[in-house]
Amino acid sequence: MSPIVKRRGEEFTLPSKYLLFILTIVCVGMIIITFNTSLFTGPLNSFAGVFVVPFQKGMTTVGTFLRDTTDKLSSITKLLDENQELKAQIDELTIANTNLEQEKYELTELRNLYELDALYENYQKTGARIIAKDAGNWYHSFVIDKGSDDGIMIDMNVIAGGGLVGRVIDVGPDWAKVQSIIADNAAVSGMVLSSSDNLIVSGDLELYKQGFVSFSKLVDEADKVSVGDKVVTSNISDKYLPGILIGYISTIDDDSNNLTKSGRITPAVDFEHMNEVLVLLDQKKNIGD
């Protein structure tokens, strides 16, 4: 069926592209006739002035509009392409910035571990990365990426940040599980550094919600121990090497027996944010061998 002629009963329509083509031909024909004949110089001159010239102006206006519209569409397309390129550059810069922040954070952690390494230079140690942890907000139990193939053994002490994290409780060829001192069943024999008085540090996840672990069985008859004193692992601990910082005395209370004291300790380690740790390769039973 012809794209122009419609069947009987249908409304006659002329596609715009054909209409524009016809008007263009007519306009060009009028221009040729005007410049090559005297048809419009005689009696038809007034007709041309009234009808043809406005028609030509109209065609010029339509052509100008179409050209401007085309230019605008071209500009919009170009802007859209440039916008996509800018978005891609922003994404790349965002990724690069994130990587730089991550590297800065890791560098800070490594610097802290280096300082910690120097603090406990008498002990052999190896660095390890935390690769998994138990459910919850805190690292009360977690897995590191080194194991028996790297010389890791059960009961080896683990440190990070400012001091003691915990000890290894299970080992595989290339992994090891660590229990931290804030775990509910964890207990460490500690000593107040200023007075050499012994005490027991106990983990308590509920208490750690407030940022503390508890201590008990402190014998301090001379009242030498005070808030802020450092607590370290004691010489009599059966699983922990001596002299590792545990934390700082926060509160002190007299027990009901009037013989011992108990209270709270602020741990030296932030158990909510850890990524790297140091494993002390020395074990308590091997000291003095």
Short mmCIF file of C-alpha atoms in Angstrom, two decimals:
data_model
loop_
_atom_site.label_atom_id
_atom_site.label_comp_id
_atom_site.label_asym_id
_atom_site.label_seq_id
_atom_site.Cartn_x
_atom_site.Cartn_y
_atom_site.Cartn_z
CA MET A 1 0.00 0.00 0.00
CA SER A 2 1.31 3.48 -0.80
CA PRO A 3 2.71 5.42 2.20
CA ILE A 4 0.76 8.51 1.04
CA VAL A 5 -2.59 7.40 -0.43
CA LYS A 6 -4.98 5.96 2.14
CA ARG A 7 -7.85 3.62 1.58
CA ARG A 8 -11.40 4.93 1.27
CA GLY A 9 -12.87 5.88 4.60
CA GLU A 10 -9.50 6.68 6.13
CA GLU A 11 -8.42 10.24 6.83
CA PHE A 12 -5.83 11.45 4.30
CA THR A 13 -2.50 12.30 5.90
CA LEU A 14 0.79 13.29 4.39
CA PRO A 15 3.93 12.26 6.29
CA SER A 16 5.96 15.24 7.41
CA LYS A 17 9.09 14.11 5.59
CA TYR A 18 7.25 14.12 2.27
CA LEU A 19 5.68 17.49 3.03
CA LEU A 20 9.08 18.98 3.84
CA PHE A 21 10.50 17.49 0.63
CA ILE A 22 7.69 18.96 -1.51
CA LEU A 23 7.97 22.38 0.09
CA THR A 24 11.72 22.35 -0.47
CA ILE A 25 11.24 21.53 -4.18
CA VAL A 26 8.66 24.28 -4.55
CA CYS A 27 10.90 26.80 -2.80
CA VAL A 28 13.91 25.90 -4.93
CA GLY A 29 11.73 26.13 -8.06
CA MET A 30 10.48 29.54 -7.05
CA ILE A 31 14.02 30.75 -6.52
CA ILE A 32 15.12 29.46 -9.94
CA ILE A 33 12.11 31.04 -11.66
CA THR A 34 12.72 34.34 -9.89
CA PHE A 35 16.37 34.60 -10.96
CA ASN A 36 16.06 33.17 -14.49
CA THR A 37 12.74 34.51 -15.81
CA SER A 38 10.73 37.69 -15.74
CA LEU A 39 7.62 35.93 -14.59
CA PHE A 40 7.41 37.93 -11.40
CA THR A 41 8.54 41.27 -12.88
CA GLY A 42 5.27 41.93 -14.57
CA PRO A 43 1.70 41.66 -13.41
CA LEU A 44 2.61 38.70 -11.20
CA ASN A 45 5.15 40.78 -9.27
CA SER A 46 2.57 41.85 -6.75
CA PHE A 47 1.40 38.24 -6.40
CA ALA A 48 4.97 37.17 -5.72
CA GLY A 49 5.43 39.94 -3.22
CA VAL A 50 2.27 38.96 -1.38
CA PHE A 51 2.48 35.19 -1.47
CA VAL A 52 5.85 33.90 -2.66
CA VAL A 53 8.16 36.10 -0.59
CA PRO A 54 6.37 35.33 2.71
CA PHE A 55 6.43 31.66 1.76
CA GLN A 56 10.17 31.83 1.15
CA LYS A 57 10.64 33.62 4.46
CA GLY A 58 8.61 30.91 6.13
CA MET A 59 10.76 28.21 4.59
CA THR A 60 13.88 30.07 5.69
CA THR A 61 12.49 30.29 9.22
CA VAL A 62 11.66 26.56 9.21
CA GLY A 63 15.13 25.71 7.93
CA THR A 64 16.78 27.89 10.55
CA PHE A 65 14.64 26.28 13.28
CA LEU A 66 15.51 22.79 12.09
CA ARG A 67 19.22 23.66 11.96
CA ASP A 68 19.17 25.20 15.44
CA THR A 69 17.27 22.17 16.77
CA THR A 70 19.84 19.84 15.22
CA ASP A 71 22.69 21.86 16.75
CA LYS A 72 21.01 21.78 20.16
CA LEU A 73 20.48 18.02 19.95
CA SER A 74 24.11 17.59 18.97
CA SER A 75 25.19 19.76 21.92
CA ILE A 76 22.96 17.79 24.32
CA THR A 77 24.38 14.50 23.05
CA LYS A 78 27.89 15.82 23.52
CA LEU A 79 27.09 17.03 27.04
CA LEU A 80 25.59 13.65 27.92
CA ASP A 81 28.74 11.90 26.71
CA GLU A 82 30.92 14.30 28.69
CA ASN A 83 28.71 13.74 31.75
CA GLN A 84 29.20 9.97 31.48
CA GLU A 85 32.97 10.46 31.20
CA LEU A 86 32.96 12.72 34.27
CA LYS A 87 30.93 10.15 36.24
CA ALA A 88 33.43 7.47 35.29
CA GLN A 89 36.31 9.71 36.42
CA ILE A 90 34.51 10.43 39.72
CA ASP A 91 34.06 6.68 40.30
CA GLU A 92 37.74 6.07 39.61
CA LEU A 93 38.77 8.89 41.96
CA THR A 94 36.42 7.57 44.67
CA ILE A 95 37.95 4.09 44.42
CA ALA A 96 41.47 5.54 44.45
CA ASN A 97 40.64 7.68 47.50
CA THR A 98 39.17 4.67 49.31
CA ASN A 99 42.30 2.66 48.57
CA LEU A 100 44.49 5.47 49.87
CA GLU A 101 42.46 5.69 53.09
CA GLN A 102 42.73 1.92 53.52
CA GLU A 103 46.48 2.03 52.95
CA LYS A 104 46.77 4.89 55.46
CA TYR A 105 44.80 2.90 58.03
CA GLU A 106 46.92 -0.22 57.44
CA LEU A 107 50.10 1.86 57.67
CA THR A 108 48.95 3.23 61.03
CA GLU A 109 48.24 -0.29 62.27
CA LEU A 110 51.60 -1.54 61.08
CA ARG A 111 53.32 1.40 62.80
CA ASN A 112 51.50 0.55 66.03
CA LEU A 113 52.55 -3.09 65.73
CA TYR A 114 56.12 -1.99 65.08
CA GLU A 115 56.10 0.10 68.25
CA LEU A 116 54.54 -2.84 70.13
CA ASP A 117 57.22 -5.12 68.72
CA ALA A 118 59.89 -2.81 70.07
CA LEU A 119 58.15 -2.70 73.46
CA TYR A 120 58.32 -6.50 73.77
CA GLU A 121 61.60 -6.98 71.94
CA ASN A 122 62.66 -9.79 74.29
CA TYR A 123 60.01 -12.08 72.81
CA GLN A 124 60.09 -13.69 69.37
CA LYS A 125 56.94 -12.88 67.46
CA THR A 126 55.23 -13.00 64.08
CA GLY A 127 52.54 -10.81 62.57
CA ALA A 128 49.16 -12.21 61.49
CA ARG A 129 45.97 -10.89 59.94
CA ILE A 130 42.50 -11.57 61.36
CA ILE A 131 40.43 -13.41 58.75
CA ALA A 132 37.28 -14.34 60.71
CA LYS A 133 35.59 -13.75 64.05
CA ASP A 134 32.65 -14.98 66.08
CA ALA A 135 29.33 -13.15 65.94
CA GLY A 136 29.05 -9.89 67.80
CA ASN A 137 30.61 -6.45 67.84
CA TRP A 138 33.82 -7.46 69.61
CA TYR A 139 36.75 -9.72 68.87
CA HIS A 140 36.24 -12.06 71.82
CA SER A 141 37.13 -15.03 69.59
CA PHE A 142 38.68 -14.84 66.12
CA VAL A 143 40.80 -16.65 63.52
CA ILE A 144 44.15 -15.52 62.14
CA ASP A 145 45.82 -16.45 58.84
CA LYS A 146 48.82 -18.30 60.35
CA GLY A 147 49.02 -21.75 61.90
CA SER A 148 51.24 -24.67 62.70
CA ASP A 149 53.10 -24.33 59.40
CA ASP A 150 54.24 -20.92 60.68
CA GLY A 151 55.25 -22.21 64.11
CA ILE A 152 52.01 -21.24 65.87
CA MET A 153 51.09 -23.45 68.86
CA ILE A 154 48.27 -23.62 71.40
CA ASP A 155 48.61 -21.20 74.36
CA MET A 156 50.89 -18.81 72.52
CA ASN A 157 50.10 -15.24 73.59
CA VAL A 158 48.64 -12.68 71.19
CA ILE A 159 49.13 -8.92 71.45
CA ALA A 160 47.92 -5.88 69.50
CA GLY A 161 47.40 -2.16 69.96
CA GLY A 162 48.49 -1.36 73.49
CA GLY A 163 48.96 -4.81 74.94
CA LEU A 164 47.48 -8.25 75.61
CA VAL A 165 44.73 -9.61 73.35
CA GLY A 166 44.52 -13.25 74.44
CA ARG A 167 45.96 -16.66 73.61
CA VAL A 168 45.77 -19.30 70.89
CA ILE A 169 43.27 -22.06 71.73
CA ASP A 170 43.20 -24.05 68.47
CA VAL A 171 45.58 -24.47 65.52
CA GLY A 172 45.41 -25.68 61.92
CA PRO A 173 48.12 -25.82 59.25
CA ASP A 174 47.49 -22.26 58.04
CA TRP A 175 45.12 -20.83 60.67
CA ALA A 176 44.78 -20.45 64.41
CA LYS A 177 41.88 -19.51 66.69
CA VAL A 178 42.43 -16.93 69.40
CA GLN A 179 40.39 -16.38 72.56
CA SER A 180 40.62 -12.84 73.87
CA ILE A 181 40.72 -11.76 77.51
CA ILE A 182 37.22 -10.22 77.28
CA ALA A 183 35.56 -13.62 76.62
CA ASP A 184 33.25 -14.82 79.39
CA ASN A 185 35.39 -17.83 80.32
CA ALA A 186 38.75 -16.05 80.05
CA ALA A 187 40.93 -15.50 83.12
CA VAL A 188 44.41 -13.99 83.40
CA SER A 189 46.71 -13.83 86.40
CA GLY A 190 47.70 -10.18 86.60
CA MET A 191 49.85 -7.89 88.71
CA VAL A 192 49.55 -4.22 89.60
CA LEU A 193 52.78 -2.78 88.26
CA SER A 194 53.18 -0.07 90.90
CA SER A 195 52.80 -2.35 93.93
CA SER A 196 53.50 -5.87 92.57
CA ASP A 197 50.19 -7.04 94.08
CA ASN A 198 48.57 -9.94 92.28
CA LEU A 199 44.98 -10.17 91.10
CA ILE A 200 42.78 -12.14 88.70
CA VAL A 201 41.45 -10.49 85.54
CA SER A 202 38.20 -12.03 84.25
CA GLY A 203 36.45 -11.54 80.92
CA ASP A 204 32.83 -10.42 80.83
CA LEU A 205 31.14 -9.56 77.53
CA GLU A 206 28.23 -7.84 79.26
CA LEU A 207 30.63 -5.70 81.26
CA TYR A 208 32.69 -4.97 78.15
CA LYS A 209 29.66 -3.21 76.69
CA GLN A 210 30.75 -0.46 79.08
CA GLY A 211 34.40 -0.84 78.03
CA PHE A 212 35.67 -2.82 81.05
CA VAL A 213 36.82 -6.23 82.26
CA SER A 214 36.69 -7.14 85.95
CA PHE A 215 39.38 -7.99 88.44
CA SER A 216 39.19 -9.77 91.82
CA LYS A 217 41.27 -11.24 94.65
CA LEU A 218 43.49 -8.19 94.95
CA VAL A 219 45.26 -8.13 98.31
CA ASP A 220 46.10 -4.51 99.04
CA GLU A 221 46.34 -4.09 102.80
CA ALA A 222 48.48 -0.96 102.53
CA ASP A 223 46.06 0.68 100.07
CA LYS A 224 48.86 1.27 97.59
CA VAL A 225 46.78 0.49 94.50
CA SER A 226 44.90 3.42 92.99
CA VAL A 227 42.81 4.25 89.92
CA GLY A 228 44.97 4.57 86.82
CA ASP A 229 47.61 2.03 87.85
CA LYS A 230 48.87 -0.32 85.15
CA VAL A 231 48.00 -4.01 85.32
CA VAL A 232 50.32 -6.48 83.54
CA THR A 233 50.50 -10.27 83.29
CA SER A 234 52.12 -11.71 86.40
CA ASN A 235 55.08 -14.01 86.82
CA ILE A 236 52.88 -16.73 88.29
CA SER A 237 50.54 -16.98 85.30
CA ASP A 238 50.59 -20.50 83.87
CA LYS A 239 49.69 -19.52 80.29
CA TYR A 240 50.74 -15.90 79.84
CA LEU A 241 54.24 -14.48 79.54
CA PRO A 242 55.06 -11.93 82.28
CA GLY A 243 55.00 -8.17 81.90
CA ILE A 244 52.45 -7.80 79.08
CA LEU A 245 50.17 -4.81 79.62
CA ILE A 246 46.54 -5.79 80.28
CA GLY A 247 45.03 -2.40 81.09
CA TYR A 248 44.45 0.25 83.74
CA ILE A 249 42.61 0.19 87.07
CA SER A 250 39.29 2.04 86.69
CA THR A 251 37.42 1.27 89.92
CA ILE A 252 38.35 -0.35 93.25
CA ASP A 253 35.88 -1.81 95.75
CA ASP A 254 36.43 -3.54 99.08
CA ASP A 255 35.08 -7.08 99.16
CA SER A 256 32.67 -8.20 101.88
CA ASN A 257 35.42 -10.27 103.54
CA ASN A 258 37.46 -7.09 104.13
CA LEU A 259 40.54 -9.01 102.98
CA THR A 260 40.51 -8.56 99.21
CA LYS A 261 39.43 -5.98 96.67
CA SER A 262 37.76 -6.14 93.29
CA GLY A 263 36.84 -3.71 90.57
CA ARG A 264 37.14 -2.87 86.90
CA ILE A 265 39.99 -2.54 84.44
CA THR A 266 40.00 -0.62 81.16
CA PRO A 267 41.78 -2.91 78.65
CA ALA A 268 44.74 -1.50 76.75
CA VAL A 269 43.42 -3.05 73.51
CA ASP A 270 40.40 -1.84 71.54
CA PHE A 271 38.55 -5.14 71.03
CA GLU A 272 36.06 -3.57 68.64
CA HIS A 273 38.59 -2.57 65.98
CA MET A 274 41.35 -5.06 65.16
CA ASN A 275 42.83 -6.27 61.90
CA GLU A 276 46.44 -7.20 62.62
CA VAL A 277 47.97 -8.92 65.66
CA LEU A 278 51.35 -10.18 66.84
CA VAL A 279 51.73 -13.75 68.05
CA LEU A 280 54.49 -14.28 70.63
CA LEU A 281 56.32 -17.43 69.60
CA ASP A 282 57.73 -17.96 73.10
CA GLN A 283 55.62 -20.02 75.49
CA LYS A 284 55.49 -19.79 79.26
CA LYS A 285 56.68 -23.37 79.72
CA ASN A 286 59.72 -22.73 77.50
CA ILE A 287 61.03 -19.72 79.38
CA GLY A 288 64.36 -20.53 81.05
CA ASP A 289 65.05 -23.55 78.81
#
